Amino acid sequence: MAANASAVNFLVGDLVFAQMTGYIPWPARLLDNSHERQAKVQFVLTQGIYKVTYAKLWPYNEQSKARFVTADTLAYEDFSDAMRESEQMCEGSKQKKWELDFVYELRRQRALLEVEPFFIQQVNQLRRTLTRQNQNYAAAQLAFQELLEMHQLSPLLMLRNKEAVDAIKELCRFKSRRLNDRYEAEHMRDLANYLVERMTSLFPENFHTPNFWDKYSALVAIYRRYTADIA
């Protein structure tokens, strides 16, 4: 019996190559492997559901693709479309695994969230003390100092509090209506930029690109998609 001819080699939900008598091996999703001699599969693109012996099942991997995806088989338009759809499914599965692994890593930062109330308190202090109509630079500087000296800033804290992070980022462009406050306003912008640099440095280097904030927003969406409250 062939090495692949066993139920234990396949899991429900696996993408496989399956072959019906008279047809070329075709990408399919495995639906049921409870029978010891044959599995139930659903073929990609055609959506047909059939039972196929394990001897006619192969893993959907690079070795199988090198064997079954040839110039001749790709000449069949339906097979070519089925392979394109299968590759998109694989990419989607890889992305979902990465997202789940990412959320799992976030869970390991839960102990750092004890500073979250203080973080929000200080950001709200900045919102109150630095407005276009009213500025309390001494109070704002104290809030910035508290935030810059926090030792438990974390990616999880940033992802949970996008509105607070956006408020800090907005202060990087802070301006006062009072002309004689130019120096103080510039100092507030500098402090905001220092704090943003500190927060962005918490993320891996591959995120430190000109489109960091796009990536940050995408991570926030992933966090919110998988968990409403990670703590």
PDB file of C-alpha atoms in Angstrom:
ATOM      1  CA  MET A   1       0.000   0.000   0.000  1.00  0.00           C
ATOM      2  CA  ALA A   2       1.313   3.510  -0.842  1.00  0.00           C
ATOM      3  CA  ALA A   3       2.795   5.589   1.953  1.00  0.00           C
ATOM      4  CA  ASN A   4       0.035   8.188   1.621  1.00  0.00           C
ATOM      5  CA  ALA A   5      -2.744   5.585   1.728  1.00  0.00           C
ATOM      6  CA  SER A   6      -3.826   6.063   5.333  1.00  0.00           C
ATOM      7  CA  ALA A   7      -6.333   8.222   7.181  1.00  0.00           C
ATOM      8  CA  VAL A   8      -3.662   9.269   9.682  1.00  0.00           C
ATOM      9  CA  ASN A   9      -1.771  11.146   6.960  1.00  0.00           C
ATOM     10  CA  PHE A  10      -4.607  13.626   6.479  1.00  0.00           C
ATOM     11  CA  LEU A  11      -6.695  15.893   8.690  1.00  0.00           C
ATOM     12  CA  VAL A  12     -10.193  17.176   8.116  1.00  0.00           C
ATOM     13  CA  GLY A  13      -9.894  20.566   6.471  1.00  0.00           C
ATOM     14  CA  ASP A  14      -6.592  19.752   4.749  1.00  0.00           C
ATOM     15  CA  LEU A  15      -6.094  20.862   1.187  1.00  0.00           C
ATOM     16  CA  VAL A  16      -5.089  17.795  -0.866  1.00  0.00           C
ATOM     17  CA  PHE A  17      -4.788  16.460  -4.366  1.00  0.00           C
ATOM     18  CA  ALA A  18      -7.490  13.848  -5.016  1.00  0.00           C
ATOM     19  CA  GLN A  19      -7.961  11.691  -8.100  1.00  0.00           C
ATOM     20  CA  MET A  20     -11.191  10.209  -9.382  1.00  0.00           C
ATOM     21  CA  THR A  21     -11.026   7.369 -11.911  1.00  0.00           C
ATOM     22  CA  GLY A  22     -10.558   8.805 -15.372  1.00  0.00           C
ATOM     23  CA  TYR A  23      -9.491  12.259 -14.157  1.00  0.00           C
ATOM     24  CA  ILE A  24      -6.226  13.986 -13.329  1.00  0.00           C
ATOM     25  CA  PRO A  25      -5.363  14.642  -9.664  1.00  0.00           C
ATOM     26  CA  TRP A  26      -7.279  17.756  -8.629  1.00  0.00           C
ATOM     27  CA  PRO A  27      -7.045  20.096  -5.606  1.00  0.00           C
ATOM     28  CA  ALA A  28      -9.723  19.344  -3.010  1.00  0.00           C
ATOM     29  CA  ARG A  29     -10.634  20.000   0.625  1.00  0.00           C
ATOM     30  CA  LEU A  30     -10.823  16.901   2.848  1.00  0.00           C
ATOM     31  CA  LEU A  31     -14.232  16.751   4.557  1.00  0.00           C
ATOM     32  CA  ASP A  32     -14.188  13.393   6.366  1.00  0.00           C
ATOM     33  CA  ASN A  33     -11.449  10.860   7.130  1.00  0.00           C
ATOM     34  CA  SER A  34     -13.371   8.643   9.564  1.00  0.00           C
ATOM     35  CA  HIS A  35     -13.503   5.701   7.118  1.00  0.00           C
ATOM     36  CA  GLU A  36     -10.401   3.500   7.123  1.00  0.00           C
ATOM     37  CA  ARG A  37     -10.205   3.054   3.342  1.00  0.00           C
ATOM     38  CA  GLN A  38     -11.606   6.181   1.765  1.00  0.00           C
ATOM     39  CA  ALA A  39     -12.115   9.863   2.474  1.00  0.00           C
ATOM     40  CA  LYS A  40     -14.799  12.337   1.529  1.00  0.00           C
ATOM     41  CA  VAL A  41     -13.488  15.367  -0.337  1.00  0.00           C
ATOM     42  CA  GLN A  42     -14.881  18.459  -1.998  1.00  0.00           C
ATOM     43  CA  PHE A  43     -13.117  19.438  -5.195  1.00  0.00           C
ATOM     44  CA  VAL A  44     -11.974  23.027  -5.572  1.00  0.00           C
ATOM     45  CA  LEU A  45     -13.854  25.087  -8.159  1.00  0.00           C
ATOM     46  CA  THR A  46     -16.336  22.370  -9.178  1.00  0.00           C
ATOM     47  CA  GLN A  47     -17.536  21.979  -5.531  1.00  0.00           C
ATOM     48  CA  GLY A  48     -18.337  18.308  -6.245  1.00  0.00           C
ATOM     49  CA  ILE A  49     -18.272  16.037  -3.161  1.00  0.00           C
ATOM     50  CA  TYR A  50     -17.014  12.478  -3.638  1.00  0.00           C
ATOM     51  CA  LYS A  51     -15.392   9.576  -1.809  1.00  0.00           C
ATOM     52  CA  VAL A  52     -11.809   8.836  -2.819  1.00  0.00           C
ATOM     53  CA  THR A  53      -9.525   6.024  -1.616  1.00  0.00           C
ATOM     54  CA  TYR A  54      -6.482   7.118   0.380  1.00  0.00           C
ATOM     55  CA  ALA A  55      -4.272   5.638  -2.319  1.00  0.00           C
ATOM     56  CA  LYS A  56      -5.568   8.401  -4.563  1.00  0.00           C
ATOM     57  CA  LEU A  57      -4.918  11.233  -2.120  1.00  0.00           C
ATOM     58  CA  TRP A  58      -1.727  13.293  -1.876  1.00  0.00           C
ATOM     59  CA  PRO A  59      -0.761  16.196   0.369  1.00  0.00           C
ATOM     60  CA  TYR A  60      -1.077  19.625  -1.180  1.00  0.00           C
ATOM     61  CA  ASN A  61       2.606  20.518  -0.981  1.00  0.00           C
ATOM     62  CA  GLU A  62       5.439  21.585  -3.249  1.00  0.00           C
ATOM     63  CA  GLN A  63       6.389  17.990  -4.074  1.00  0.00           C
ATOM     64  CA  SER A  64       2.861  17.138  -5.208  1.00  0.00           C
ATOM     65  CA  LYS A  65       2.518  20.388  -7.140  1.00  0.00           C
ATOM     66  CA  ALA A  66       5.757  19.651  -8.976  1.00  0.00           C
ATOM     67  CA  ARG A  67       4.306  16.254  -9.910  1.00  0.00           C
ATOM     68  CA  PHE A  68       0.750  17.225 -10.881  1.00  0.00           C
ATOM     69  CA  VAL A  69       0.932  20.863 -12.006  1.00  0.00           C
ATOM     70  CA  THR A  70       2.485  20.723 -15.462  1.00  0.00           C
ATOM     71  CA  ALA A  71       2.181  22.595 -18.708  1.00  0.00           C
ATOM     72  CA  ASP A  72      -0.225  19.912 -19.900  1.00  0.00           C
ATOM     73  CA  THR A  73      -2.525  20.033 -16.857  1.00  0.00           C
ATOM     74  CA  LEU A  74      -2.470  23.838 -16.766  1.00  0.00           C
ATOM     75  CA  ALA A  75      -3.682  23.790 -20.366  1.00  0.00           C
ATOM     76  CA  TYR A  76      -7.068  22.820 -18.880  1.00  0.00           C
ATOM     77  CA  GLU A  77      -8.632  26.160 -17.988  1.00  0.00           C
ATOM     78  CA  ASP A  78     -10.683  24.724 -15.119  1.00  0.00           C
ATOM     79  CA  PHE A  79      -7.623  23.084 -13.576  1.00  0.00           C
ATOM     80  CA  SER A  80      -5.674  26.330 -13.884  1.00  0.00           C
ATOM     81  CA  ASP A  81      -8.530  28.208 -12.158  1.00  0.00           C
ATOM     82  CA  ALA A  82      -8.733  25.528  -9.454  1.00  0.00           C
ATOM     83  CA  MET A  83      -5.009  25.867  -8.748  1.00  0.00           C
ATOM     84  CA  ARG A  84      -5.262  29.652  -8.577  1.00  0.00           C
ATOM     85  CA  GLU A  85      -8.134  29.374  -6.087  1.00  0.00           C
ATOM     86  CA  SER A  86      -6.209  26.775  -4.052  1.00  0.00           C
ATOM     87  CA  GLU A  87      -3.152  29.015  -3.810  1.00  0.00           C
ATOM     88  CA  GLN A  88      -5.348  31.863  -2.567  1.00  0.00           C
ATOM     89  CA  MET A  89      -6.795  29.521   0.056  1.00  0.00           C
ATOM     90  CA  CYS A  90      -3.275  28.586   1.165  1.00  0.00           C
ATOM     91  CA  GLU A  91      -2.251  32.212   1.476  1.00  0.00           C
ATOM     92  CA  GLY A  92      -5.381  32.901   3.520  1.00  0.00           C
ATOM     93  CA  SER A  93      -4.583  29.984   5.839  1.00  0.00           C
ATOM     94  CA  LYS A  94      -1.010  31.184   6.315  1.00  0.00           C
ATOM     95  CA  GLN A  95      -2.206  34.702   7.096  1.00  0.00           C
ATOM     96  CA  LYS A  96      -4.732  33.437   9.626  1.00  0.00           C
ATOM     97  CA  LYS A  97      -2.067  31.300  11.332  1.00  0.00           C
ATOM     98  CA  TRP A  98       0.214  34.339  11.549  1.00  0.00           C
ATOM     99  CA  GLU A  99      -2.619  36.406  13.032  1.00  0.00           C
ATOM    100  CA  LEU A 100      -3.439  33.736  15.624  1.00  0.00           C
ATOM    101  CA  ASP A 101       0.248  33.411  16.563  1.00  0.00           C
ATOM    102  CA  PHE A 102       0.447  37.189  16.868  1.00  0.00           C
ATOM    103  CA  VAL A 103      -2.565  37.330  19.204  1.00  0.00           C
ATOM    104  CA  TYR A 104      -1.095  34.483  21.260  1.00  0.00           C
ATOM    105  CA  GLU A 105       2.111  36.484  21.706  1.00  0.00           C
ATOM    106  CA  LEU A 106       0.057  39.487  22.794  1.00  0.00           C
ATOM    107  CA  ARG A 107      -1.510  37.401  25.548  1.00  0.00           C
ATOM    108  CA  ARG A 108       1.933  37.002  27.082  1.00  0.00           C
ATOM    109  CA  GLN A 109       2.026  40.764  27.684  1.00  0.00           C
ATOM    110  CA  ARG A 110      -1.105  40.840  29.866  1.00  0.00           C
ATOM    111  CA  ALA A 111       0.880  41.452  33.062  1.00  0.00           C
ATOM    112  CA  LEU A 112       2.036  44.783  31.610  1.00  0.00           C
ATOM    113  CA  LEU A 113      -1.526  46.080  31.426  1.00  0.00           C
ATOM    114  CA  GLU A 114      -1.552  47.119  35.063  1.00  0.00           C
ATOM    115  CA  VAL A 115      -0.300  50.517  33.840  1.00  0.00           C
ATOM    116  CA  GLU A 116      -3.190  50.985  31.415  1.00  0.00           C
ATOM    117  CA  PRO A 117      -5.376  53.190  33.701  1.00  0.00           C
ATOM    118  CA  PHE A 118      -2.386  55.444  34.416  1.00  0.00           C
ATOM    119  CA  PHE A 119      -1.523  55.579  30.691  1.00  0.00           C
ATOM    120  CA  ILE A 120      -5.061  56.657  29.787  1.00  0.00           C
ATOM    121  CA  GLN A 121      -5.099  59.171  32.642  1.00  0.00           C
ATOM    122  CA  GLN A 122      -1.939  60.867  31.382  1.00  0.00           C
ATOM    123  CA  VAL A 123      -3.121  60.952  27.769  1.00  0.00           C
ATOM    124  CA  ASN A 124      -6.400  62.522  28.898  1.00  0.00           C
ATOM    125  CA  GLN A 125      -4.339  65.064  30.796  1.00  0.00           C
ATOM    126  CA  LEU A 126      -2.595  65.982  27.547  1.00  0.00           C
ATOM    127  CA  ARG A 127      -5.946  66.296  25.791  1.00  0.00           C
ATOM    128  CA  ARG A 128      -7.200  68.706  28.454  1.00  0.00           C
ATOM    129  CA  THR A 129      -4.067  70.818  28.748  1.00  0.00           C
ATOM    130  CA  LEU A 130      -3.086  71.154  25.085  1.00  0.00           C
ATOM    131  CA  THR A 131      -5.936  72.532  23.003  1.00  0.00           C
ATOM    132  CA  ARG A 132      -6.014  75.285  20.419  1.00  0.00           C
ATOM    133  CA  GLN A 133      -7.903  77.509  22.851  1.00  0.00           C
ATOM    134  CA  ASN A 134      -6.160  76.651  26.123  1.00  0.00           C
ATOM    135  CA  GLN A 135      -2.651  75.530  26.985  1.00  0.00           C
ATOM    136  CA  ASN A 136      -1.239  74.528  30.346  1.00  0.00           C
ATOM    137  CA  TYR A 137       2.313  73.734  29.346  1.00  0.00           C
ATOM    138  CA  ALA A 138       3.539  72.857  32.837  1.00  0.00           C
ATOM    139  CA  ALA A 139       0.808  70.250  33.326  1.00  0.00           C
ATOM    140  CA  ALA A 140       1.302  68.891  29.795  1.00  0.00           C
ATOM    141  CA  GLN A 141       5.062  68.575  30.278  1.00  0.00           C
ATOM    142  CA  LEU A 142       4.492  66.650  33.503  1.00  0.00           C
ATOM    143  CA  ALA A 143       2.126  64.249  31.700  1.00  0.00           C
ATOM    144  CA  PHE A 144       4.660  63.764  28.896  1.00  0.00           C
ATOM    145  CA  GLN A 145       7.382  63.079  31.451  1.00  0.00           C
ATOM    146  CA  GLU A 146       5.250  60.459  33.193  1.00  0.00           C
ATOM    147  CA  LEU A 147       4.547  58.721  29.873  1.00  0.00           C
ATOM    148  CA  LEU A 148       8.168  58.817  28.739  1.00  0.00           C
ATOM    149  CA  GLU A 149       9.318  57.259  32.017  1.00  0.00           C
ATOM    150  CA  MET A 150       6.800  54.391  31.947  1.00  0.00           C
ATOM    151  CA  HIS A 151       8.687  51.088  31.924  1.00  0.00           C
ATOM    152  CA  GLN A 152       5.696  48.919  31.021  1.00  0.00           C
ATOM    153  CA  LEU A 153       4.723  50.359  27.664  1.00  0.00           C
ATOM    154  CA  SER A 154       3.950  47.454  25.333  1.00  0.00           C
ATOM    155  CA  PRO A 155       2.534  46.700  21.877  1.00  0.00           C
ATOM    156  CA  LEU A 156      -0.548  45.278  23.608  1.00  0.00           C
ATOM    157  CA  LEU A 157      -1.124  48.575  25.412  1.00  0.00           C
ATOM    158  CA  MET A 158      -0.846  50.457  22.117  1.00  0.00           C
ATOM    159  CA  LEU A 159      -3.173  48.111  20.247  1.00  0.00           C
ATOM    160  CA  ARG A 160      -5.814  48.265  22.972  1.00  0.00           C
ATOM    161  CA  ASN A 161      -5.765  52.064  23.033  1.00  0.00           C
ATOM    162  CA  LYS A 162      -5.630  53.296  19.432  1.00  0.00           C
ATOM    163  CA  GLU A 163      -7.567  56.475  20.234  1.00  0.00           C
ATOM    164  CA  ALA A 164      -4.995  57.430  22.886  1.00  0.00           C
ATOM    165  CA  VAL A 165      -2.109  56.656  20.534  1.00  0.00           C
ATOM    166  CA  ASP A 166      -3.762  58.743  17.791  1.00  0.00           C
ATOM    167  CA  ALA A 167      -4.101  61.631  20.253  1.00  0.00           C
ATOM    168  CA  ILE A 168      -0.372  61.500  21.034  1.00  0.00           C
ATOM    169  CA  LYS A 169       0.481  61.284  17.335  1.00  0.00           C
ATOM    170  CA  GLU A 170      -1.715  64.325  16.647  1.00  0.00           C
ATOM    171  CA  LEU A 171       0.246  66.341  19.215  1.00  0.00           C
ATOM    172  CA  CYS A 172       3.341  65.915  17.034  1.00  0.00           C
ATOM    173  CA  ARG A 173       1.747  68.721  14.960  1.00  0.00           C
ATOM    174  CA  PHE A 174       0.543  70.825  17.883  1.00  0.00           C
ATOM    175  CA  LYS A 175       0.361  74.587  17.320  1.00  0.00           C
ATOM    176  CA  SER A 176      -0.749  77.419  19.556  1.00  0.00           C
ATOM    177  CA  ARG A 177      -2.758  80.434  18.447  1.00  0.00           C
ATOM    178  CA  ARG A 178      -0.620  82.650  20.670  1.00  0.00           C
ATOM    179  CA  LEU A 179       2.452  83.883  18.841  1.00  0.00           C
ATOM    180  CA  ASN A 180       4.496  84.267  22.013  1.00  0.00           C
ATOM    181  CA  ASP A 181       4.024  80.551  22.760  1.00  0.00           C
ATOM    182  CA  ARG A 182       6.059  79.410  19.767  1.00  0.00           C
ATOM    183  CA  TYR A 183       8.900  77.978  21.847  1.00  0.00           C
ATOM    184  CA  GLU A 184       6.572  76.163  24.268  1.00  0.00           C
ATOM    185  CA  ALA A 185       4.509  74.723  21.400  1.00  0.00           C
ATOM    186  CA  GLU A 186       7.667  73.487  19.658  1.00  0.00           C
ATOM    187  CA  HIS A 187       8.778  71.826  22.901  1.00  0.00           C
ATOM    188  CA  MET A 188       5.419  70.022  23.168  1.00  0.00           C
ATOM    189  CA  ARG A 189       5.815  68.753  19.605  1.00  0.00           C
ATOM    190  CA  ASP A 190       9.304  67.490  20.448  1.00  0.00           C
ATOM    191  CA  LEU A 191       8.020  65.634  23.507  1.00  0.00           C
ATOM    192  CA  ALA A 192       5.194  64.094  21.466  1.00  0.00           C
ATOM    193  CA  ASN A 193       7.689  62.929  18.841  1.00  0.00           C
ATOM    194  CA  TYR A 194       9.958  61.430  21.501  1.00  0.00           C
ATOM    195  CA  LEU A 195       7.005  59.530  22.911  1.00  0.00           C
ATOM    196  CA  VAL A 196       5.915  58.285  19.474  1.00  0.00           C
ATOM    197  CA  GLU A 197       9.460  57.097  18.765  1.00  0.00           C
ATOM    198  CA  ARG A 198       9.468  55.269  22.089  1.00  0.00           C
ATOM    199  CA  MET A 199       6.163  53.543  21.343  1.00  0.00           C
ATOM    200  CA  THR A 200       6.986  52.577  17.767  1.00  0.00           C
ATOM    201  CA  SER A 201      10.326  51.124  18.909  1.00  0.00           C
ATOM    202  CA  LEU A 202       8.327  48.482  20.810  1.00  0.00           C
ATOM    203  CA  PHE A 203       7.414  46.817  17.513  1.00  0.00           C
ATOM    204  CA  PRO A 204       9.743  44.618  15.403  1.00  0.00           C
ATOM    205  CA  GLU A 205      12.157  46.388  13.061  1.00  0.00           C
ATOM    206  CA  ASN A 206      10.263  45.299   9.953  1.00  0.00           C
ATOM    207  CA  PHE A 207       7.443  47.614  11.056  1.00  0.00           C
ATOM    208  CA  HIS A 208       9.734  50.651  11.180  1.00  0.00           C
ATOM    209  CA  THR A 209       8.992  51.841   7.661  1.00  0.00           C
ATOM    210  CA  PRO A 210       7.395  54.990   6.209  1.00  0.00           C
ATOM    211  CA  ASN A 211       4.000  53.245   6.341  1.00  0.00           C
ATOM    212  CA  PHE A 212       4.319  52.180   9.993  1.00  0.00           C
ATOM    213  CA  TRP A 213       0.945  53.676  10.877  1.00  0.00           C
ATOM    214  CA  ASP A 214      -0.810  51.668   8.171  1.00  0.00           C
ATOM    215  CA  LYS A 215       0.714  48.507   9.628  1.00  0.00           C
ATOM    216  CA  TYR A 216      -0.212  49.614  13.135  1.00  0.00           C
ATOM    217  CA  SER A 217      -3.854  50.123  12.087  1.00  0.00           C
ATOM    218  CA  ALA A 218      -3.854  46.666  10.496  1.00  0.00           C
ATOM    219  CA  LEU A 219      -2.584  45.132  13.758  1.00  0.00           C
ATOM    220  CA  VAL A 220      -5.297  46.950  15.695  1.00  0.00           C
ATOM    221  CA  ALA A 221      -7.876  45.436  13.340  1.00  0.00           C
ATOM    222  CA  ILE A 222      -6.394  41.947  13.889  1.00  0.00           C
ATOM    223  CA  TYR A 223      -6.431  42.426  17.656  1.00  0.00           C
ATOM    224  CA  ARG A 224     -10.068  43.558  17.607  1.00  0.00           C
ATOM    225  CA  ARG A 225     -11.054  40.766  15.248  1.00  0.00           C
ATOM    226  CA  TYR A 226      -9.802  37.967  17.461  1.00  0.00           C
ATOM    227  CA  THR A 227     -10.471  39.299  20.917  1.00  0.00           C
ATOM    228  CA  ALA A 228     -12.635  42.000  22.425  1.00  0.00           C
ATOM    229  CA  ASP A 229     -10.733  41.914  25.701  1.00  0.00           C
ATOM    230  CA  ILE A 230      -7.425  40.108  25.864  1.00  0.00           C
ATOM    231  CA  ALA A 231      -6.881  40.726  29.550  1.00  0.00           C
TER     232      ALA A 231
END
